[in-house]
Backbone as JSON Lines, residues from 0, in Angstrom:
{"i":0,"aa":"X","n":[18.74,-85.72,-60.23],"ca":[19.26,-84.58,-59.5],"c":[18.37,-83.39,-59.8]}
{"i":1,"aa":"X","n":[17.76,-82.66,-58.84],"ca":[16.91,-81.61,-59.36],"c":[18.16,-80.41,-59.56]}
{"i":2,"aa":"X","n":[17.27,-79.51,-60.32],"ca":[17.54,-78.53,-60.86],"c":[18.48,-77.64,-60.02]}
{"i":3,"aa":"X","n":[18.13,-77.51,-58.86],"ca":[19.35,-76.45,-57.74],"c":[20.17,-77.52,-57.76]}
{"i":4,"aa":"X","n":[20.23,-78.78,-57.68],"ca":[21.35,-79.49,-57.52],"c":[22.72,-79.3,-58.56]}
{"i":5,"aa":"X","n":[21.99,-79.55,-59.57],"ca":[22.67,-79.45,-60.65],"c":[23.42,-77.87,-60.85]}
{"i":6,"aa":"X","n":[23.03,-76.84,-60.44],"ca":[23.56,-75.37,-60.35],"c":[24.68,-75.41,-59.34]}
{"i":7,"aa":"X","n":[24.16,-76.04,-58.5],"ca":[25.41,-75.77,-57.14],"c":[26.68,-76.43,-57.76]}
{"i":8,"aa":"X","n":[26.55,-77.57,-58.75],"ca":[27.43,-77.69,-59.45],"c":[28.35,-77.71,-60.27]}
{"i":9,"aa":"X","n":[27.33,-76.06,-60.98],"ca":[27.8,-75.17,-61.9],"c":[28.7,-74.24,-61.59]}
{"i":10,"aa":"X","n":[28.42,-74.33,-60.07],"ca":[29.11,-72.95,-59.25],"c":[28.22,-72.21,-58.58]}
{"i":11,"aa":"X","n":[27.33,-72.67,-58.25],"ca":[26.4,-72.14,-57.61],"c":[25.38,-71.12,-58.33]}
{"i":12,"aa":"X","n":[25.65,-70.83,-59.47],"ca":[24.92,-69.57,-60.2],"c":[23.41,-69.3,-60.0]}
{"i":13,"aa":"X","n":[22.41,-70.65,-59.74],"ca":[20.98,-70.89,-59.4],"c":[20.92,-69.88,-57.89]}
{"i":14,"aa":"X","n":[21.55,-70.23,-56.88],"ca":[21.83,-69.61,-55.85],"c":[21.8,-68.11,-55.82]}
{"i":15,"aa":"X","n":[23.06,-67.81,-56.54],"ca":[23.01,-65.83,-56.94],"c":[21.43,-65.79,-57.3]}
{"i":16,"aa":"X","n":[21.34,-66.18,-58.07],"ca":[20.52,-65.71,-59.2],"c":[18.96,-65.28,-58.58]}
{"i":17,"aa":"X","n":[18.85,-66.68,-57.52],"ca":[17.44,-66.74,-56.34],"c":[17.72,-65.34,-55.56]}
{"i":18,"aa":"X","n":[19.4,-64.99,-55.18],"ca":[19.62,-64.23,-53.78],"c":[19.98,-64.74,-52.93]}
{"i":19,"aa":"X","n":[20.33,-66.26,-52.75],"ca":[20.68,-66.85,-51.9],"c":[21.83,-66.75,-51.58]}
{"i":20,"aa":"X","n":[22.61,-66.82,-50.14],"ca":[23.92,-66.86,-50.25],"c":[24.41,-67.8,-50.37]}
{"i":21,"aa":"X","n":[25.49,-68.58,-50.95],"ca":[26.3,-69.57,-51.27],"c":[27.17,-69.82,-49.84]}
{"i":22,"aa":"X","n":[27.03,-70.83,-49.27],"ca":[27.73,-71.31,-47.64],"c":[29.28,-71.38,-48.44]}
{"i":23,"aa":"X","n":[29.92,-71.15,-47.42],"ca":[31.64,-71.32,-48.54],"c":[31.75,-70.77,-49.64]}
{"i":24,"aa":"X","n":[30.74,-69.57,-49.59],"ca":[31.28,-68.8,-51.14],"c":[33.05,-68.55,-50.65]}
{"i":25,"aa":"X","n":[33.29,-68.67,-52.2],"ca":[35.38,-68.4,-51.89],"c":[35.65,-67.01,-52.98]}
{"i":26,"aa":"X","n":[34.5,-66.31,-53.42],"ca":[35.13,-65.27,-54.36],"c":[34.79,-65.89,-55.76]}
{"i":27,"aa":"X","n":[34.42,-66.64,-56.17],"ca":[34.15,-67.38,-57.31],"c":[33.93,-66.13,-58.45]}
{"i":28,"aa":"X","n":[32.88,-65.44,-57.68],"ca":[32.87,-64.54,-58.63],"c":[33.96,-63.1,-59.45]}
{"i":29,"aa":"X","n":[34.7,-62.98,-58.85],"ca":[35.95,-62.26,-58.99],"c":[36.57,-62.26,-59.71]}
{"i":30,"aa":"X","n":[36.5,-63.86,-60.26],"ca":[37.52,-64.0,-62.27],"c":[36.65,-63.31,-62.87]}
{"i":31,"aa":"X","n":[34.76,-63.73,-62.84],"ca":[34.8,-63.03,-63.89],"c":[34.37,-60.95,-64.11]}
{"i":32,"aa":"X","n":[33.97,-60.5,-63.19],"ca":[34.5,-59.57,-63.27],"c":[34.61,-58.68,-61.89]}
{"i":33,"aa":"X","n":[35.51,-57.95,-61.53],"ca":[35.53,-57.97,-60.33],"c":[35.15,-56.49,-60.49]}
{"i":34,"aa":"X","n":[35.41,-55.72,-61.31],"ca":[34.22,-54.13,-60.47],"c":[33.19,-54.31,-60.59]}
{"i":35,"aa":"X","n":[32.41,-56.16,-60.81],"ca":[30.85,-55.85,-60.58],"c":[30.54,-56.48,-58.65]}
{"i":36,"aa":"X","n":[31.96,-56.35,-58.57],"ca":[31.83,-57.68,-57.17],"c":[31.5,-56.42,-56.11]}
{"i":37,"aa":"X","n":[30.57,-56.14,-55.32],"ca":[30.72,-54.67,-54.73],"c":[31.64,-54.99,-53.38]}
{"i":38,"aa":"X","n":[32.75,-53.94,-53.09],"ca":[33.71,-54.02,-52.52],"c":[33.63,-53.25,-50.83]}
{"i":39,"aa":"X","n":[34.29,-53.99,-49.79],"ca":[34.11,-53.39,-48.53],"c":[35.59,-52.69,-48.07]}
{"i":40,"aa":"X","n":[34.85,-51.28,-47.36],"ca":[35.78,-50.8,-46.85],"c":[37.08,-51.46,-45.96]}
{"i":41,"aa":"X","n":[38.37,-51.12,-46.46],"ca":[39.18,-52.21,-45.35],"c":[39.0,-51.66,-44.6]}
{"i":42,"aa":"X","n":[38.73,-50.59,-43.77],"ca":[38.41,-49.91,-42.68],"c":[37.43,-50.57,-41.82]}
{"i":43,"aa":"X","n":[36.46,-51.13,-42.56],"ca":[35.68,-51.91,-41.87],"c":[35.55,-52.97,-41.81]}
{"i":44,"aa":"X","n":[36.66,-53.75,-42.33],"ca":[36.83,-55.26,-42.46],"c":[36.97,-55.6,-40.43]}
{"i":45,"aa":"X","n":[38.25,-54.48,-40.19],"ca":[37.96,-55.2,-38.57],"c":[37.29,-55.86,-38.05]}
{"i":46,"aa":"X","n":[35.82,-55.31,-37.83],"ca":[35.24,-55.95,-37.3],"c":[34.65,-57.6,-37.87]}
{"i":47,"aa":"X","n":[34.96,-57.45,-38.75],"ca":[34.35,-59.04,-39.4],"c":[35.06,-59.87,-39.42]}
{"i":48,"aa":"X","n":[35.79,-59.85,-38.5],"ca":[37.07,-61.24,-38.4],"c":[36.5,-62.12,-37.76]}
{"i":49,"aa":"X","n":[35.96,-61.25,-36.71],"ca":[34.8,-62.72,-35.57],"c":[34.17,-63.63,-36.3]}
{"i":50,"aa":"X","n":[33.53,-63.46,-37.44],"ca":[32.78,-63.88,-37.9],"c":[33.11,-64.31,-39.25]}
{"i":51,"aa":"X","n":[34.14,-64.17,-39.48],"ca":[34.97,-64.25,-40.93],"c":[34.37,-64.63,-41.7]}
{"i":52,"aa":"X","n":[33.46,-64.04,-42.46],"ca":[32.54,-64.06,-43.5],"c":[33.83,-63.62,-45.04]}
{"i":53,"aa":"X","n":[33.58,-64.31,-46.15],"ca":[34.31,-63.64,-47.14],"c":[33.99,-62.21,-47.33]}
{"i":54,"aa":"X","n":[35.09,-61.4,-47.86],"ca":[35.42,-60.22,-47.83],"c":[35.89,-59.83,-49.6]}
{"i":55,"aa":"X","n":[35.46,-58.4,-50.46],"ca":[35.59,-58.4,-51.1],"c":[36.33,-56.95,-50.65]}
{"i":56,"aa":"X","n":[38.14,-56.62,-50.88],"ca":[38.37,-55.89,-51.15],"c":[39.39,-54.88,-52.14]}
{"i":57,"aa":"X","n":[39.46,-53.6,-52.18],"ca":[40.35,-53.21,-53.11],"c":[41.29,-52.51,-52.87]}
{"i":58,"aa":"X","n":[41.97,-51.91,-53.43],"ca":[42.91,-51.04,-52.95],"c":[44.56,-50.7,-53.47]}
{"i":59,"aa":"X","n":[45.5,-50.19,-53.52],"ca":[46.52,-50.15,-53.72],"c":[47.77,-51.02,-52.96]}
{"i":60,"aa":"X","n":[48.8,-51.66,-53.48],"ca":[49.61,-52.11,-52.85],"c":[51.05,-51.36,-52.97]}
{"i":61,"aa":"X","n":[51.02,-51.4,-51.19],"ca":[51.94,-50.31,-50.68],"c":[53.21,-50.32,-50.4]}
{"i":62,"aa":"X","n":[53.65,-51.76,-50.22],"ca":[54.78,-52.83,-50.01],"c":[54.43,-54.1,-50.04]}
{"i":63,"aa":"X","n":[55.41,-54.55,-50.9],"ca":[55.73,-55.96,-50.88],"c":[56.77,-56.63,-50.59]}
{"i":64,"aa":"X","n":[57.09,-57.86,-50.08],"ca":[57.77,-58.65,-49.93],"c":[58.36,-59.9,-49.36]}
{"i":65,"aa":"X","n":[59.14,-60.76,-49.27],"ca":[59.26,-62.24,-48.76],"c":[59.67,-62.05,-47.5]}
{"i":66,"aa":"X","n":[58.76,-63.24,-47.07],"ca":[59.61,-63.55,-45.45],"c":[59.21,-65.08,-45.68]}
{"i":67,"aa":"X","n":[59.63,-65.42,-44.32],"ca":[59.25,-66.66,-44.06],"c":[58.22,-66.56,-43.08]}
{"i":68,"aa":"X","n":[57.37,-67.92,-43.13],"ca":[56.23,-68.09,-42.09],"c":[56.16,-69.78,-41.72]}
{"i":69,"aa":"X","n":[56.68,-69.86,-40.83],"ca":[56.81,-71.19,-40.15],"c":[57.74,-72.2,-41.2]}
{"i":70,"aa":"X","n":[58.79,-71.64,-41.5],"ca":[59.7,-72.2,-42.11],"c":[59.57,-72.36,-43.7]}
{"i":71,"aa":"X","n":[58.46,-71.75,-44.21],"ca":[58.36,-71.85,-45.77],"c":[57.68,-70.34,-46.08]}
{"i":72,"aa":"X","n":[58.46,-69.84,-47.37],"ca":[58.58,-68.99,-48.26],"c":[57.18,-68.37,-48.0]}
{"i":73,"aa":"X","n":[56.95,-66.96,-47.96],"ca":[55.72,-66.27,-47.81],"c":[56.12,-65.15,-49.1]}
{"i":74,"aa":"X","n":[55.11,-64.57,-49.35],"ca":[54.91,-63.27,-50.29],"c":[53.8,-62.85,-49.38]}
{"i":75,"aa":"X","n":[53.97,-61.43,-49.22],"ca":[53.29,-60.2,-47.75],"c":[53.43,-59.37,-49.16]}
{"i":76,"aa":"X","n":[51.94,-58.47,-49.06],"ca":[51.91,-57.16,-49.71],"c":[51.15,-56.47,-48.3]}
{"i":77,"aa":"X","n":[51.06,-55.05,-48.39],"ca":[50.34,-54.17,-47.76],"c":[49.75,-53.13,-48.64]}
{"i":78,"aa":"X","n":[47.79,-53.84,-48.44],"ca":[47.14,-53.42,-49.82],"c":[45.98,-52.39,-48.59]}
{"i":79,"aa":"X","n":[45.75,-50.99,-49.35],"ca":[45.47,-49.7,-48.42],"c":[44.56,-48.91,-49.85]}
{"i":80,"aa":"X","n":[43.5,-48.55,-48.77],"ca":[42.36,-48.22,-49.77],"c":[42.24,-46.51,-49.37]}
{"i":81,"aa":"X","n":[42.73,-46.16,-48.54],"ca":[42.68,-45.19,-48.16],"c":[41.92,-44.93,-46.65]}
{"i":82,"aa":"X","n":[41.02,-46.04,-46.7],"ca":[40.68,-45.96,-45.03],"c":[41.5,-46.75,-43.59]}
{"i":83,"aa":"X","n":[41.92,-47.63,-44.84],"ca":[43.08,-48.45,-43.46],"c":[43.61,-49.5,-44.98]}
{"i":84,"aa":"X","n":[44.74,-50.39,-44.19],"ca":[45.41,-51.23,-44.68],"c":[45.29,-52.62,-44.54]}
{"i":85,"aa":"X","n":[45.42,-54.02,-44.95],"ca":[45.44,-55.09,-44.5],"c":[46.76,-55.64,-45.32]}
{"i":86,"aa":"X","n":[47.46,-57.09,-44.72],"ca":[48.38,-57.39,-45.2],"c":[47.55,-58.46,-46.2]}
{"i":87,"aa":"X","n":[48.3,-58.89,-47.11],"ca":[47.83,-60.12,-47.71],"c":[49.13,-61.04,-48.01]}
{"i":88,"aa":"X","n":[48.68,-62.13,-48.12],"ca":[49.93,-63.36,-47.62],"c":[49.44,-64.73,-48.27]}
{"i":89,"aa":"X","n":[50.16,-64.62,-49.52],"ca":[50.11,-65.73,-50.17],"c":[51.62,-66.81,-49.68]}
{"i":90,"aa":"X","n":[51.07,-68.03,-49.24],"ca":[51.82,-68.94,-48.67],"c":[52.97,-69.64,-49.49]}
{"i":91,"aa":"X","n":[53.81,-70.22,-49.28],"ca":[54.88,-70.98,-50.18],"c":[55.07,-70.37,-51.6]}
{"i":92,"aa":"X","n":[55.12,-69.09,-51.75],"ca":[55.59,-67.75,-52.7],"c":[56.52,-67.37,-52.53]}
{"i":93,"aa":"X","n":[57.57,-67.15,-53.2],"ca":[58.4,-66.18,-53.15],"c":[58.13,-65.26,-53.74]}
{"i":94,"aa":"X","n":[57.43,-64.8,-54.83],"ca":[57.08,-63.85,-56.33],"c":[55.64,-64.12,-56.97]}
{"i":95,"aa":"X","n":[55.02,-63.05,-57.15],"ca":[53.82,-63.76,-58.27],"c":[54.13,-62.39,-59.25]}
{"i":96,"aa":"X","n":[54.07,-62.69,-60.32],"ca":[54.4,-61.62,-61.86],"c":[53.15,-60.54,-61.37]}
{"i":97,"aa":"X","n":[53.48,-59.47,-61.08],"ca":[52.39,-58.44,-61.08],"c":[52.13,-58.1,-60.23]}
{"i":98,"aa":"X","n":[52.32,-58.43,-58.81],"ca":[52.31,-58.11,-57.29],"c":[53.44,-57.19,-56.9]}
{"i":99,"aa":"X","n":[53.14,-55.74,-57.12],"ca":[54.27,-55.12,-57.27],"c":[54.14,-53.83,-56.0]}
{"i":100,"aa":"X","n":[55.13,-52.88,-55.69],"ca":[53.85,-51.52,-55.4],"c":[53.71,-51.12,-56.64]}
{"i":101,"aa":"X","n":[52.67,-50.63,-55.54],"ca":[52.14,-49.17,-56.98],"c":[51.07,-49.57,-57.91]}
{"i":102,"aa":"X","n":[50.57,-51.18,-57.55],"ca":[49.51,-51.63,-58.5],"c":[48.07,-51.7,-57.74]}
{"i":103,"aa":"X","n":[46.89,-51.36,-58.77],"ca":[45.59,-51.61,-57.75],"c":[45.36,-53.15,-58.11]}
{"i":104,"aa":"X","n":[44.61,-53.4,-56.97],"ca":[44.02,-54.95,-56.62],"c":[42.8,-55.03,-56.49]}
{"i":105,"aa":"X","n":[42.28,-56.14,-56.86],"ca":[40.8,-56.61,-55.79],"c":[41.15,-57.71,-55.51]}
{"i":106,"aa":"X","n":[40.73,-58.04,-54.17],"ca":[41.14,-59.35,-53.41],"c":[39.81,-59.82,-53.15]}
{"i":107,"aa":"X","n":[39.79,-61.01,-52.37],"ca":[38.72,-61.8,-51.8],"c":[39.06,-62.78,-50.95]}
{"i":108,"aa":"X","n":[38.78,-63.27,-49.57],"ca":[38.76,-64.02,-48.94],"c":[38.37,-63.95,-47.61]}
{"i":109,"aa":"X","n":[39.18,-64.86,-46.56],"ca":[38.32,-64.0,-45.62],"c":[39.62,-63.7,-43.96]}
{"i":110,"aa":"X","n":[38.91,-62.6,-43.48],"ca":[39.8,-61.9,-42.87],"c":[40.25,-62.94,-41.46]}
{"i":111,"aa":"X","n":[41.15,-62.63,-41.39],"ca":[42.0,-63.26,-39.94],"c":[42.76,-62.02,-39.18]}
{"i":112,"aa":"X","n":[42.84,-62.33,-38.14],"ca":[43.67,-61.03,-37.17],"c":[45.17,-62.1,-36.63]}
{"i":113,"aa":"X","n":[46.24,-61.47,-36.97],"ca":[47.38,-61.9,-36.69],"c":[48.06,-60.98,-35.75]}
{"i":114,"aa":"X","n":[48.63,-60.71,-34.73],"ca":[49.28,-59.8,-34.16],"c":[48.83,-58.5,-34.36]}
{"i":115,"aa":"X","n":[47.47,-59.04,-34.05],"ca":[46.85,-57.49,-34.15],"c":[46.39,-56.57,-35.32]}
{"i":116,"aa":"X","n":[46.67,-57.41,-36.2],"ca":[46.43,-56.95,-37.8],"c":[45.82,-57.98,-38.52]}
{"i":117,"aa":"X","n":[44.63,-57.16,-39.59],"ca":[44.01,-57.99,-40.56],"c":[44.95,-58.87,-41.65]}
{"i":118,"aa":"X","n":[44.69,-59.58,-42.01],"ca":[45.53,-60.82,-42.72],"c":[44.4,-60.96,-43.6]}
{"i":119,"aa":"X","n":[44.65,-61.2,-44.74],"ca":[43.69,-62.37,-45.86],"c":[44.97,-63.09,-46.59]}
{"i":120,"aa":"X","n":[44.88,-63.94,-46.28],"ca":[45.78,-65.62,-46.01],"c":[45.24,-66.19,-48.15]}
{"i":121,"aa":"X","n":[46.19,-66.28,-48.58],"ca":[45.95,-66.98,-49.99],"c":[44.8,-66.5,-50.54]}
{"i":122,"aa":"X","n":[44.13,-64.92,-50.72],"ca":[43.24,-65.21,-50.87],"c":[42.96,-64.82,-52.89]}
{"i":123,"aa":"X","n":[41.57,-64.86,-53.6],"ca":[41.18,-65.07,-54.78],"c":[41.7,-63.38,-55.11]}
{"i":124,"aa":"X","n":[42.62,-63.2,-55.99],"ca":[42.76,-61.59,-56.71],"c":[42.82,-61.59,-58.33]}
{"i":125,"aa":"X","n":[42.6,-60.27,-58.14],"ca":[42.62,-59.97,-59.56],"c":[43.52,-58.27,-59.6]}
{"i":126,"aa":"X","n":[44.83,-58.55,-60.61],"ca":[45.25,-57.26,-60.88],"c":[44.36,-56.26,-61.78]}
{"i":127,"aa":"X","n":[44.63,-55.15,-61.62],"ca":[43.73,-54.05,-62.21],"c":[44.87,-53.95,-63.47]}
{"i":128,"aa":"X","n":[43.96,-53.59,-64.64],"ca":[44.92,-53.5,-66.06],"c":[45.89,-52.19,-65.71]}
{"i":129,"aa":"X","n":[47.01,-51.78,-65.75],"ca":[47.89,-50.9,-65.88],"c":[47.16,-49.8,-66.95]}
{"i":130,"aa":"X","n":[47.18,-48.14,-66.37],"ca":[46.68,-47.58,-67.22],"c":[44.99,-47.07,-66.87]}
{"i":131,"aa":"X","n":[44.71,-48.02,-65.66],"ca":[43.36,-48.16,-65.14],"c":[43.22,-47.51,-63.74]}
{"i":132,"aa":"X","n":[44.67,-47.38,-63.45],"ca":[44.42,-47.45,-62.02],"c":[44.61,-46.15,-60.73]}
């Protein structure tokens, strides 16, 4: 197995490292630290739904709470950076410990338009430490 092979298996790190972009990057990078991940305006996420490229963003969450979505349990926050808002919608949730208002986020995934509004569907987050935010 040559050498890029073996990286893509690491997680791709050979890839970053060249500059290359990773096809199906999913946010990988985000556990490990996410204010080095540089972040896009949700304001300007709109337009990148066509093309739904992953999306790195941040922001405050403004409301939360359960509904249902095609007959199983949803968790909906509305996370707002100050230029616009997107919902985020983790699937078969009722609760995740720390998804609260009033907390900052960084998210990652990639954008969808639902009834007219940006969506990021299950996507990779990280809470901001309390005290930070």
């Amino acid at each position: 197995m040559s050498a890029e092979g073996r990286a893509v298996k690491r997680g791709g790190r050979l890839r970053r490292l060249l500059g290359r972009p990773d096809e199906g990057e999913t946010g990988e990078d985000l556990a490990a630290d996410p204010a080095a991940v540089p972040c896009t305006r949700i304001g300007d996420c709109a337009g990148t739904a066509a093309g739904r490229p992953v999306v790195h963003v941040t922001g405050t969450l403004r409301a939360v709470r359960e509904r249902s979505v095609a007959g199983m349990p949803a968790l909906e926050a509305r996370l707002d950076d100050g230029s616009a808002s997107l919902n985020v919608v983790w699937l078969g949730r009722r609760a995740i410990p720390g998804i609260e208002p009033g907390r900052e986020m960084v998210a990652s995934g990639r954008i969808a338009v639902t009834d007219g509004r940006a969506v990021l569907f299950n996507p990779r987050y990280q809470l901001q430490a309390r005290g930070q935010e």
